[in-house]
Coordinates of C-alpha atoms (C1' of nucleotides) in Angstrom, one line a residue:
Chain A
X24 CA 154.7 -62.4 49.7
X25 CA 154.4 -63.2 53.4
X26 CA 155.5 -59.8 54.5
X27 CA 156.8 -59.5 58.4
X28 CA 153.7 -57.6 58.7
X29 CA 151.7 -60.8 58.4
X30 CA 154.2 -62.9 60.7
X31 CA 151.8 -64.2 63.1
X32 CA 148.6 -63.8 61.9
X33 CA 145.6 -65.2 63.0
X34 CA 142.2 -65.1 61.9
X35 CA 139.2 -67.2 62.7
X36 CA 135.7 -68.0 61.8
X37 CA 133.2 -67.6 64.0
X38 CA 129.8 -69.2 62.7
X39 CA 126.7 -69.3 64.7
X40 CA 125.4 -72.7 64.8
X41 CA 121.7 -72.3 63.5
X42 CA 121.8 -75.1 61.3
X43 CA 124.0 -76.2 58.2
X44 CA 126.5 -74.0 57.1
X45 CA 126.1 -71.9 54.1
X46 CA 127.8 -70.9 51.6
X47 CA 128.5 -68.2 52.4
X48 CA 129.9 -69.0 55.5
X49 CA 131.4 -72.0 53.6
X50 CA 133.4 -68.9 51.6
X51 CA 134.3 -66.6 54.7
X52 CA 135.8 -70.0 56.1
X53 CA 137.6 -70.6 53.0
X54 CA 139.3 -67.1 52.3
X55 CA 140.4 -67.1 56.3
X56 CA 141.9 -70.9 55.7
X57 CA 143.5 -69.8 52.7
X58 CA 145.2 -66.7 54.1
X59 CA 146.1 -68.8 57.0
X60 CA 148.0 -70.9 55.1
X61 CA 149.3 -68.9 52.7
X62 CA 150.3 -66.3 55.7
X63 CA 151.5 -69.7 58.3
X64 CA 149.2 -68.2 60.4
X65 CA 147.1 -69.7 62.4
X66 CA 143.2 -70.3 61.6
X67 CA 141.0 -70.7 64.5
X68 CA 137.1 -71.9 65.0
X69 CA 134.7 -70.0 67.4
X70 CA 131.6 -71.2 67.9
X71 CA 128.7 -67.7 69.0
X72 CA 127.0 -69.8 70.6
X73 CA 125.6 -67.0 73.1
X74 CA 122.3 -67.7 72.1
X75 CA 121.6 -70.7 73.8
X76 CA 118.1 -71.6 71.5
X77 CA 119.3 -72.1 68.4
X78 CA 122.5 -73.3 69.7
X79 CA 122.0 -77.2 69.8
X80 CA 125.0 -79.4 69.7
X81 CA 123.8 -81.0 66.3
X82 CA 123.7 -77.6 64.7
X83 CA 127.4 -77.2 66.1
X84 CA 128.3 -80.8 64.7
X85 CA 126.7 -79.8 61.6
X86 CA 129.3 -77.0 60.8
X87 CA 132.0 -79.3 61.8
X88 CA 131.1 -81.8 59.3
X89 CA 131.0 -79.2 56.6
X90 CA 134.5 -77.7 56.8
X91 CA 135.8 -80.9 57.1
X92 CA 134.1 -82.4 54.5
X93 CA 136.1 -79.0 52.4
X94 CA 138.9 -79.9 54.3
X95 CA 139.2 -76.8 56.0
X96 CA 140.9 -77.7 59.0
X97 CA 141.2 -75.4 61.9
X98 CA 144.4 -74.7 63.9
X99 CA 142.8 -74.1 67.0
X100 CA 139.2 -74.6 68.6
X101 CA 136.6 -75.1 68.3
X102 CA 136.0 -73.0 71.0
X103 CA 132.9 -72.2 72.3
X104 CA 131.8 -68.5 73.3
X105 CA 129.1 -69.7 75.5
X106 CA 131.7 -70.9 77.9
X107 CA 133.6 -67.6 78.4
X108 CA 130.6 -66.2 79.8
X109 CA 132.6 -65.5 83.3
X110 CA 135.4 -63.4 81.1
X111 CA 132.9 -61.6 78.7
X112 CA 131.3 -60.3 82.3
X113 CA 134.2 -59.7 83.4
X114 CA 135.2 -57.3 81.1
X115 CA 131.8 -55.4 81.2
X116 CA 132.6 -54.5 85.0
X117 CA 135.7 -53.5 83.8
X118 CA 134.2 -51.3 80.9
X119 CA 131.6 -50.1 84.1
X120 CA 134.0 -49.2 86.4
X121 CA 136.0 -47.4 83.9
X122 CA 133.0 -44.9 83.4
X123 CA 132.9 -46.2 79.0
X124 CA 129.6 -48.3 79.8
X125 CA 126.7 -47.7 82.2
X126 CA 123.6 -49.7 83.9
X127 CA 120.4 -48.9 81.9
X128 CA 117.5 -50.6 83.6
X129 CA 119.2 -53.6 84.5
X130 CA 120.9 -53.8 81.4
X131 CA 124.8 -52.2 80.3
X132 CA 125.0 -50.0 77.6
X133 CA 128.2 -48.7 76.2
X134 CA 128.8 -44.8 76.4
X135 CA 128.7 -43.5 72.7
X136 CA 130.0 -39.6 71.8
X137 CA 127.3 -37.3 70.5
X138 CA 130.4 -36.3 68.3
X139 CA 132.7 -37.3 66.0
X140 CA 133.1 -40.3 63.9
X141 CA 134.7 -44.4 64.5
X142 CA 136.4 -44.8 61.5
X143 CA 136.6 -48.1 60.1
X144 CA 140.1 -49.4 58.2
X145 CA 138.8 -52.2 55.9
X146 CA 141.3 -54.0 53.5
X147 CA 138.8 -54.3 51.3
X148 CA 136.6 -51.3 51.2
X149 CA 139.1 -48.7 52.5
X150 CA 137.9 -46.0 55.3
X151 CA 134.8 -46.3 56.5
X152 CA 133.2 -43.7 58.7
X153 CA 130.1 -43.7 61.1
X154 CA 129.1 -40.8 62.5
X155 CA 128.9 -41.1 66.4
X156 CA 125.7 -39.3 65.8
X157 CA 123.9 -42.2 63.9
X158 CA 125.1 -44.8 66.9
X159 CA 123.0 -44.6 69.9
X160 CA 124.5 -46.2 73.6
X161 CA 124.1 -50.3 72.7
X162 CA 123.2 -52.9 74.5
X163 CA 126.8 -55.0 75.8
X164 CA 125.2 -56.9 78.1
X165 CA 121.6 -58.2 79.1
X166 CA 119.8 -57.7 82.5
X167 CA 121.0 -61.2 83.6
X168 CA 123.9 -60.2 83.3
X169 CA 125.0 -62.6 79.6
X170 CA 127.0 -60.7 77.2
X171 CA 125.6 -59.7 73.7
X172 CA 126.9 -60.3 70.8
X173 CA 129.3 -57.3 70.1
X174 CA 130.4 -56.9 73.4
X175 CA 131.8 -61.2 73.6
X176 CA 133.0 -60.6 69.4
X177 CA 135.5 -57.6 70.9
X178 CA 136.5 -59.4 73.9
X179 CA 136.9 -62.9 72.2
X180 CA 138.6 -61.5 69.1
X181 CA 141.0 -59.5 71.7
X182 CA 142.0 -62.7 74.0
X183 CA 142.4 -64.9 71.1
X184 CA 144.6 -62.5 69.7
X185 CA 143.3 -62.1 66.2
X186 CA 144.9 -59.7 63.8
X187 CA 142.6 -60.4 60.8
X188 CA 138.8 -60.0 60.8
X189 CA 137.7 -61.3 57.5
X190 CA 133.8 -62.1 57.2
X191 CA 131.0 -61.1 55.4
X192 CA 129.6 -57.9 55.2
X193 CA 127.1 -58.1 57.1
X194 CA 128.8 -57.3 59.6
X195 CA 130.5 -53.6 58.5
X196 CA 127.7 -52.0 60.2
X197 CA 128.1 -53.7 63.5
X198 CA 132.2 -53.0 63.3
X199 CA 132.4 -49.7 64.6
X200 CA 130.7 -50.7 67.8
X201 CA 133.1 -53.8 68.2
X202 CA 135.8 -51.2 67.9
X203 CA 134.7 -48.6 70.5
X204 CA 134.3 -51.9 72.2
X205 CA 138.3 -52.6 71.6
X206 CA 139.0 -49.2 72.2
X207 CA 137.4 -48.6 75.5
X208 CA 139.1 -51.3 76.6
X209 CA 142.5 -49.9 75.5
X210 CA 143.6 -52.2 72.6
X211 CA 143.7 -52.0 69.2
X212 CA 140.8 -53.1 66.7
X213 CA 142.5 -56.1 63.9
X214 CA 142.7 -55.5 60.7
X215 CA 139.6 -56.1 59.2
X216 CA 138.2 -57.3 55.3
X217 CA 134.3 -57.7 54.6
X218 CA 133.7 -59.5 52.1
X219 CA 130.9 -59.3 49.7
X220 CA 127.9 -61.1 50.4
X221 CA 126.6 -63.7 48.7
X222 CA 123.0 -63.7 46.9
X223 CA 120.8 -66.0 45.2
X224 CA 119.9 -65.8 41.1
X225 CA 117.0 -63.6 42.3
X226 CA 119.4 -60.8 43.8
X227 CA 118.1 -61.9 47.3
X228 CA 120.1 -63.0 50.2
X229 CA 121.1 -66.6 50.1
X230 CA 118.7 -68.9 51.4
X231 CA 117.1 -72.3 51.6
X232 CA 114.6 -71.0 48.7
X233 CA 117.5 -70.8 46.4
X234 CA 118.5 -74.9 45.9
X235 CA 121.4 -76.8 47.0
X236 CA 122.4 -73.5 49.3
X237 CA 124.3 -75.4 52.0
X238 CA 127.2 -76.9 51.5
X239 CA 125.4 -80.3 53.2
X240 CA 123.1 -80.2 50.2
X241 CA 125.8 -79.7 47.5
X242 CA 127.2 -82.5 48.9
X243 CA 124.2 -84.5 48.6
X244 CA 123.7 -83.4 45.4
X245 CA 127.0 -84.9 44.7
X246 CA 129.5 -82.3 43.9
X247 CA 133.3 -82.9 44.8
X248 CA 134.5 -80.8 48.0
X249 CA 137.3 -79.7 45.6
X250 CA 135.1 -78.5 42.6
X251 CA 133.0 -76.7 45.8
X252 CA 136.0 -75.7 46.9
X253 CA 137.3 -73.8 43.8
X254 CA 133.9 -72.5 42.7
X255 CA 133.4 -70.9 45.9
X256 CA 136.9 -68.9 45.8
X257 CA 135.5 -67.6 42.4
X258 CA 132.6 -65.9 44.1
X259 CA 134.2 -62.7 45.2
X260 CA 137.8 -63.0 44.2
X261 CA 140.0 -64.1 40.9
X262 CA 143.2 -64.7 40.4
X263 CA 143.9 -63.0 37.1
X264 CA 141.4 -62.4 34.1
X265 CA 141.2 -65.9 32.9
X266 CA 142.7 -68.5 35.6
X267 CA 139.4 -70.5 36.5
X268 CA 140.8 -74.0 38.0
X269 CA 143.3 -73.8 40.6
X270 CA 144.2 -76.5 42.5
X271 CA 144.0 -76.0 46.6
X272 CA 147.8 -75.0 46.6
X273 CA 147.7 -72.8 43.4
X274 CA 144.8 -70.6 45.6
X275 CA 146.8 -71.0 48.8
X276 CA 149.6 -69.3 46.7
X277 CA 147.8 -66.8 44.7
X278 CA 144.8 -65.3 47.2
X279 CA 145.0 -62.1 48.5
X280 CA 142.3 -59.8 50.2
X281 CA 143.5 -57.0 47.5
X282 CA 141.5 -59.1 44.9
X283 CA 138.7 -59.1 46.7
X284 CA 135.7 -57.6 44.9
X285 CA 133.1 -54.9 46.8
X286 CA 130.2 -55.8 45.1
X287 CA 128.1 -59.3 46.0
X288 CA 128.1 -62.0 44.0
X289 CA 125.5 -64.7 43.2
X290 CA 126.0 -68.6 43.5
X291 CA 124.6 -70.2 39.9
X292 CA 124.8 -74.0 40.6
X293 CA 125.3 -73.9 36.6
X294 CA 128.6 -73.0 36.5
X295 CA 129.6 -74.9 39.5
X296 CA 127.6 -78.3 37.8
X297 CA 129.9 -77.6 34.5
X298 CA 133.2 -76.9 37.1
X299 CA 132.4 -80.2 38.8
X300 CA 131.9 -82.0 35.6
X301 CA 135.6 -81.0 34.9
X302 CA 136.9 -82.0 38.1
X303 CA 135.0 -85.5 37.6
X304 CA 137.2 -86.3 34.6
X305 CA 140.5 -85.6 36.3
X306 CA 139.8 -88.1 38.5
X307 CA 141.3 -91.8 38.0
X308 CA 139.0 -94.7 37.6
X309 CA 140.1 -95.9 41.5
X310 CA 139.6 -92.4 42.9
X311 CA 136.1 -91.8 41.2
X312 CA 135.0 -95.8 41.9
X313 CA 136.0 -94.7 45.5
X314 CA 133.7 -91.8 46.1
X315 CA 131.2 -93.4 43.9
X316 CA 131.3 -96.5 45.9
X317 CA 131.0 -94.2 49.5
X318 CA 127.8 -92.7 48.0
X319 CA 126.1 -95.4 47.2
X320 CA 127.3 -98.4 49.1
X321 CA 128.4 -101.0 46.7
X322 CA 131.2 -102.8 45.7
X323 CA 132.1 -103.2 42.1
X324 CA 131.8 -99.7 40.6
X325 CA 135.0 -99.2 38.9
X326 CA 134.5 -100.6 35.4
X327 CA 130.9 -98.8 35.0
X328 CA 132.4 -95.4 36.4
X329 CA 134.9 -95.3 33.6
X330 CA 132.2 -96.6 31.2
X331 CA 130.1 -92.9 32.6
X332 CA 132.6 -91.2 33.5
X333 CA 132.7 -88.6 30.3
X334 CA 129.0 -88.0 30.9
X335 CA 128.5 -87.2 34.5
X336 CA 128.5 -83.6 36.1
X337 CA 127.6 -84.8 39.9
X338 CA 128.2 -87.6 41.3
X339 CA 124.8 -88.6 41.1
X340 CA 124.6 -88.2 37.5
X341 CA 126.2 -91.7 37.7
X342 CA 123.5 -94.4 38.8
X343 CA 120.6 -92.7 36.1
X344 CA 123.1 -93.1 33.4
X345 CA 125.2 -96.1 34.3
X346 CA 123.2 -98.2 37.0
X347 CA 121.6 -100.5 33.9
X348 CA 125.6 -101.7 34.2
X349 CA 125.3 -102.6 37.8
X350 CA 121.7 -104.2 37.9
X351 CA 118.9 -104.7 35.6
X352 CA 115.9 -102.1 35.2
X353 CA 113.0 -101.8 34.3
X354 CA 112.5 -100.7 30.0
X355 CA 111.5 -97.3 29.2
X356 CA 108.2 -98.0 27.0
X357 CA 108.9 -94.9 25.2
X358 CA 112.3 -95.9 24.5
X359 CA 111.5 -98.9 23.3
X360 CA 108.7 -98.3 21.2
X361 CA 110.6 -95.5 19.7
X362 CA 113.5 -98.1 18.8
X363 CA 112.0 -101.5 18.2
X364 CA 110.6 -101.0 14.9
X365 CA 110.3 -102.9 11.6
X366 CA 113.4 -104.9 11.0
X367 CA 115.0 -104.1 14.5
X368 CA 114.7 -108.0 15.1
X369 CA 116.2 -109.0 12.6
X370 CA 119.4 -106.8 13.2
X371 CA 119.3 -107.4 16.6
X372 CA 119.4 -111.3 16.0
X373 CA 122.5 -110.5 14.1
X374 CA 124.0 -108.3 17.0
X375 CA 123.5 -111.3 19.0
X376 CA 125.4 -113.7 17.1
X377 CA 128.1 -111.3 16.3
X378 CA 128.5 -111.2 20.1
X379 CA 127.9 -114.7 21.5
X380 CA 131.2 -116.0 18.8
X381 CA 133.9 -113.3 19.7
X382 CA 136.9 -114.9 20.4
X383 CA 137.4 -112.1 22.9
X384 CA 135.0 -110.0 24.7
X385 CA 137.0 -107.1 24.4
X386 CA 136.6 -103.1 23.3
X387 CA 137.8 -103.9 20.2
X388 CA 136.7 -106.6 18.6
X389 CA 133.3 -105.4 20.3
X390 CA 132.9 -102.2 17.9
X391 CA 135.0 -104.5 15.0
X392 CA 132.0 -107.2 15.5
X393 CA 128.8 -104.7 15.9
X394 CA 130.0 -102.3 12.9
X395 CA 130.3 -105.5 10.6
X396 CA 126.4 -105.6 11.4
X397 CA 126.2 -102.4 10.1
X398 CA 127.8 -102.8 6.9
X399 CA 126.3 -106.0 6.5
X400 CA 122.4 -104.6 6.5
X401 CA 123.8 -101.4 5.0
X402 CA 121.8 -99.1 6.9
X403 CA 122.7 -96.5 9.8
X404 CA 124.5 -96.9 12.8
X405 CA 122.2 -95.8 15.1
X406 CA 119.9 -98.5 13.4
X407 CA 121.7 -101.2 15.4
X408 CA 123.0 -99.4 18.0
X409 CA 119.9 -98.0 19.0
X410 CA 117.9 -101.7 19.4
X411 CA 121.0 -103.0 21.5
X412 CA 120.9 -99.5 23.3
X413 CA 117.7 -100.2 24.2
X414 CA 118.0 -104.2 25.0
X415 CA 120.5 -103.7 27.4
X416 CA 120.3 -100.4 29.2
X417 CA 116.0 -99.9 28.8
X418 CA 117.1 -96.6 27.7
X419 CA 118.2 -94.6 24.4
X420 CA 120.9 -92.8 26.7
X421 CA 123.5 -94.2 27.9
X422 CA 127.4 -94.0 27.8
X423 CA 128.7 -95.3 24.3
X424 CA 127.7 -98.6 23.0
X425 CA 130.7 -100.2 22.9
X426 CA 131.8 -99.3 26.2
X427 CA 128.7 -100.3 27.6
X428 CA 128.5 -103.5 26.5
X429 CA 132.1 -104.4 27.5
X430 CA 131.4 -103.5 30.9
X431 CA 128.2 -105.4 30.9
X432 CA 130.4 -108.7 29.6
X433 CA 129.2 -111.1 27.3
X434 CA 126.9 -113.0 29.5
X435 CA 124.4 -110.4 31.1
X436 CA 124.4 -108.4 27.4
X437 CA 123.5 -111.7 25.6
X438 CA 120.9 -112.2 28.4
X439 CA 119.5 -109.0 28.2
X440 CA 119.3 -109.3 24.1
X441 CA 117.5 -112.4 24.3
X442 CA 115.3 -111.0 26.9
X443 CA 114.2 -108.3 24.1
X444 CA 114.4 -110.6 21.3
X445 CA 112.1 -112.6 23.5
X446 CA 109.9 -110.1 23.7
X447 CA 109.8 -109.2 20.0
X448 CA 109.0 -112.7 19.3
X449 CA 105.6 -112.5 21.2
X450 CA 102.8 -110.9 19.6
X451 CA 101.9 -107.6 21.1
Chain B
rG27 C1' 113.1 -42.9 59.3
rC28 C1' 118.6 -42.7 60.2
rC29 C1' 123.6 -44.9 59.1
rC30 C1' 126.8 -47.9 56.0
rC31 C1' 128.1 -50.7 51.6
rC32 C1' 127.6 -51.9 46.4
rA33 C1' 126.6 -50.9 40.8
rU34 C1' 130.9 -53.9 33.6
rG35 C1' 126.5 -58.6 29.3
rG36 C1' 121.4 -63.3 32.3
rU37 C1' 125.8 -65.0 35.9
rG38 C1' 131.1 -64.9 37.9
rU39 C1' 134.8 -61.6 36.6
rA40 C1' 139.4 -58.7 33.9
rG41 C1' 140.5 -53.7 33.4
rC42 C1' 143.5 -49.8 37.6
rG43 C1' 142.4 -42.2 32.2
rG44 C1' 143.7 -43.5 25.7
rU45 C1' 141.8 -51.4 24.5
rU46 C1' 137.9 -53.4 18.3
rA47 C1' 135.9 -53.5 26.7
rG48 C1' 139.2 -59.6 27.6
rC49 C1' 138.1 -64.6 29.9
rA50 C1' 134.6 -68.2 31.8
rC51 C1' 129.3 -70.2 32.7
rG52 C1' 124.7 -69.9 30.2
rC53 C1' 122.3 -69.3 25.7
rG54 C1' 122.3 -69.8 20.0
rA55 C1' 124.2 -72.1 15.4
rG56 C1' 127.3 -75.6 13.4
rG57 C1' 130.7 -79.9 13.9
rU58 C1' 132.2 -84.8 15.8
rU59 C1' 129.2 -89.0 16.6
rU60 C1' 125.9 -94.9 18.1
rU61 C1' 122.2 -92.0 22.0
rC62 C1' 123.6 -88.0 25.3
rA63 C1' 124.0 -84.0 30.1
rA64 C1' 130.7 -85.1 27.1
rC65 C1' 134.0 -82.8 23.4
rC66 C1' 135.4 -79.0 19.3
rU67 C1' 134.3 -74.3 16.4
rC68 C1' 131.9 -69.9 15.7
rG69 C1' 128.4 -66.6 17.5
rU70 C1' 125.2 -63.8 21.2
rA71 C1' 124.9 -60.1 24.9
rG72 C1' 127.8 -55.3 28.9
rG73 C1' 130.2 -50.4 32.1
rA74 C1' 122.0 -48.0 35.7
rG75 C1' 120.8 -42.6 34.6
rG76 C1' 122.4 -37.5 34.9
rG77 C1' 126.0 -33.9 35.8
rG78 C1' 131.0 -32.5 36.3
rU79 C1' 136.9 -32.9 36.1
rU80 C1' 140.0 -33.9 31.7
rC81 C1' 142.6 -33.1 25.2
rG82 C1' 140.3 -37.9 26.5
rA83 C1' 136.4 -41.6 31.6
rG84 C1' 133.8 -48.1 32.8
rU85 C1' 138.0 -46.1 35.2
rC86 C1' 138.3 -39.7 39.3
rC87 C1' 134.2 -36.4 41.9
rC88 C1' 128.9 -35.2 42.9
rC89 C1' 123.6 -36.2 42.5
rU90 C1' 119.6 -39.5 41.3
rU91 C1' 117.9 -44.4 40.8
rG92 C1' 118.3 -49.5 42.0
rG93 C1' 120.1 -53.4 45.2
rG94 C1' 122.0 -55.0 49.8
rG95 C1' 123.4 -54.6 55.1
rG96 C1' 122.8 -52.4 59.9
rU97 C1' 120.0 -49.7 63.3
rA98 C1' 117.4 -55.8 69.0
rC99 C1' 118.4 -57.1 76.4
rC100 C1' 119.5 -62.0 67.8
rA101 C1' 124.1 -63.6 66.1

RNA sequence: GCCCCCAUGGUGUAGCGGUUAGCACGCGAGGUUUUCAACCUCGUAGGAGGGGUUCGAGUCCCCUUGGGGGUACCA
């Protein structure tokens, strides 16, 4: 697919640095990576840091850490628009000795035609026109001289030589004066793609009112970079009508801005919870003890991972469900009240004997031992289960009984039995 | 105000003039079962409204409505 037409392309991303990254930025990131890569082009970072406020070197660091965290990795950069302040002014004497721009009370404005039209060529959208009429001369650069906005995005995207723009839509409007920009400066406007922008379950814009919005706090929340990853893709584009999980090659191979939908989409953590759930149980016991093991900061993990592993949808979906494995916890009084009723002693006696004479603590002869309780007392399953459930984990949820109690061992679950059966023992 | 973009179920989408409008999330009901947020099955719900064009329109055109974006010496 990698016509000649694309041979060399570059793109880049061009965030400012107000805080974490979005997203939606997280997205327009991903879709120029991906062509990128599919393209062997080259992807490169650009940090608008022209406005020097909210331009702090921790917001910058911030973005960083998010694209790698998605393992976006950038070609070239990041380079920072600040620091081609000498070349943006240089071009703005160059666009005000040419005649295209003019001083306006200290500032430079660019010299727009009463008449006419810019049109706009947009992969995704087609030909878009703006009537010269409804643009009036704009500010390029600022009485001290500093570029604005429009005027450094021409001049960077020029010098750096990129031949696809591809960010959000936001920035349509704004496109016909980056190209009158180009234009007056005799090159070419790129090729350019705006995607769809990105809203929150109430239809409005994306923000921090909308939940785990950032791509920091889905992190935190503990969703894999390559669920995020693949979810994200989803939220504007598709493959086909029913591919859903791709792996990071399979949407290398398969984007394309042609399949890039017009209209904006909303982010539902719902669907991206049930995606990462999926991409949970793909991963081996080592890999998901790894990243379980980063989050939290213990050793150990791996057998009580597996033991939850069926269960959990974030990463931390793990310690509420599974911790009881890795340290005792206080009982639910609910739980146990619900659970510890008449003849629940008795049964869980039995449990306890069952357990302390196994030849081997082992899956097996773990279920083998407890369902022979069952039979014996002749009642429901969940009549011993439940007790033990409750003796060991302080819960009535938790990942399967068996399973649990195997990756407990036999000491701490015989501990924790007699520490209920103590209990039972006592008058209330 | 002016300019631009968008419009399939609650959500993400498929469709590219003729389909019982497909898939997925969610939701509902069953099932499996030792609990459960896991799993399985079935079900639920849709082309904003109005005009055209056409033998035939979600698909093409226009209008209205709704939503979004821009219009800064912000980015």
């Amino acid at each position: 697919m990698a016509g000649p037409d694309n041979e060399g392309m570059r793109v880049r991303f061009a965030p400012s640095p107000t805080g974490a990254l979005h997203i939606g930025g997280a997205r327009t990131a991903l879709y120029n990576w991906l062509l990128a890569r599919k393209e062997g082009g080259a992807f490169v970072l650009r940090i608008e840091d022209t406005d020097r406020e909210r331009s702090t070197p921790e917001n910058v660091e911030q973005i960083l850490d998010a694209l790698r965290w998605l393992e976006l990795d950038w070609d070239e950069g990041p380079l920072s628009q600040a620091e081609r302040a000498a070349r943006h002014r240089e071009q703005i004497d160059r666009l005000l000795a040419d005649g295209h721009a003019y001083e306006d009370e200290g500032a430079v404005r660019l010299r727009v035609p009463d008449e006419g039209e810019t049109v706009v060529e947009d992969v995704i959208r087609g030909e878009v026109s703006f009537p010269h009429a409804s643009i009036d001369d704009f500010v390029i650069a600022r009485s001290d001289g500093s570029a604005l906005y429009n005027l450094a995005v021409a001049v960077d995207d020029l010098d750096m030589g990129i031949t696809h723009v591809i960010r959000g839509a936001d920035h349509l409007s704004n496109t016909p004066r980056q190209a009158m920009i180009l234009r007056a400066l005799g090159a070419s406007p790129p090729v350019y793609a705006h995607l769809p922008l990105l809203h929150g379950t109430d239809g409005k814009k994306l923000s921090k009112r909308h939940g785990a919005a950032s791509v920091q706090q889905l992190r935190e929340a503990g969703y894999l970079p390559e669920a995020v990853r693949n979810y994200i893709a989803l939220l504007g584009w598709g493959l086909d009508a029913s591919t859903t999980f791709m792996t990071t090659e399979q949407l290398i191979d398969g984007f394309s801005l042609e399949r890039v939908s017009k209209s904006p989409a909303v982010f539902e953590e719902q669907k991206l919870r049930w995606m990462n759930g999926r991409y949970l149980r793909e991963l081996s016991p080592k890999e998901l003890a790894d990243r379980l093991e980063a989050r939290l900061g213990r050793d150990g993990l791996e057998h009580a991972a597996v033991v939850a592993q069926e269960k959990m949808q974030t990463l931390s979906d793990f310690w509420p469900l599974a911790g009881f494995l890795v340290e005792r916890r206080p009982t639910d009084e609910e739980a146990w009240q619900k659970v510890m009723v008449e003849g629940a002693r008795e049964r869980l006696e039995a449990v306890r004997d069952a357990l302390a004479y196994l030849d081997s603590f082992r899956l097996e002869s773990i279920e083998t031992a407890l369902r022979e309780v069952v039979e014996r007392f002749e009642v429901k399953p969940k009549e011993v289960f439940q007790p033990l459930r409750v003796a060991i984990a302080g819960s009535t949820i938790s990942p399967g009984i068996f399973e649990s109690v195997a990756a407990l061992g036999r000491e701490e679950t015989l501990a924790r039995v007699d520490g209920a059966l103590a209990r039972l023992a006592s008058p209330a």
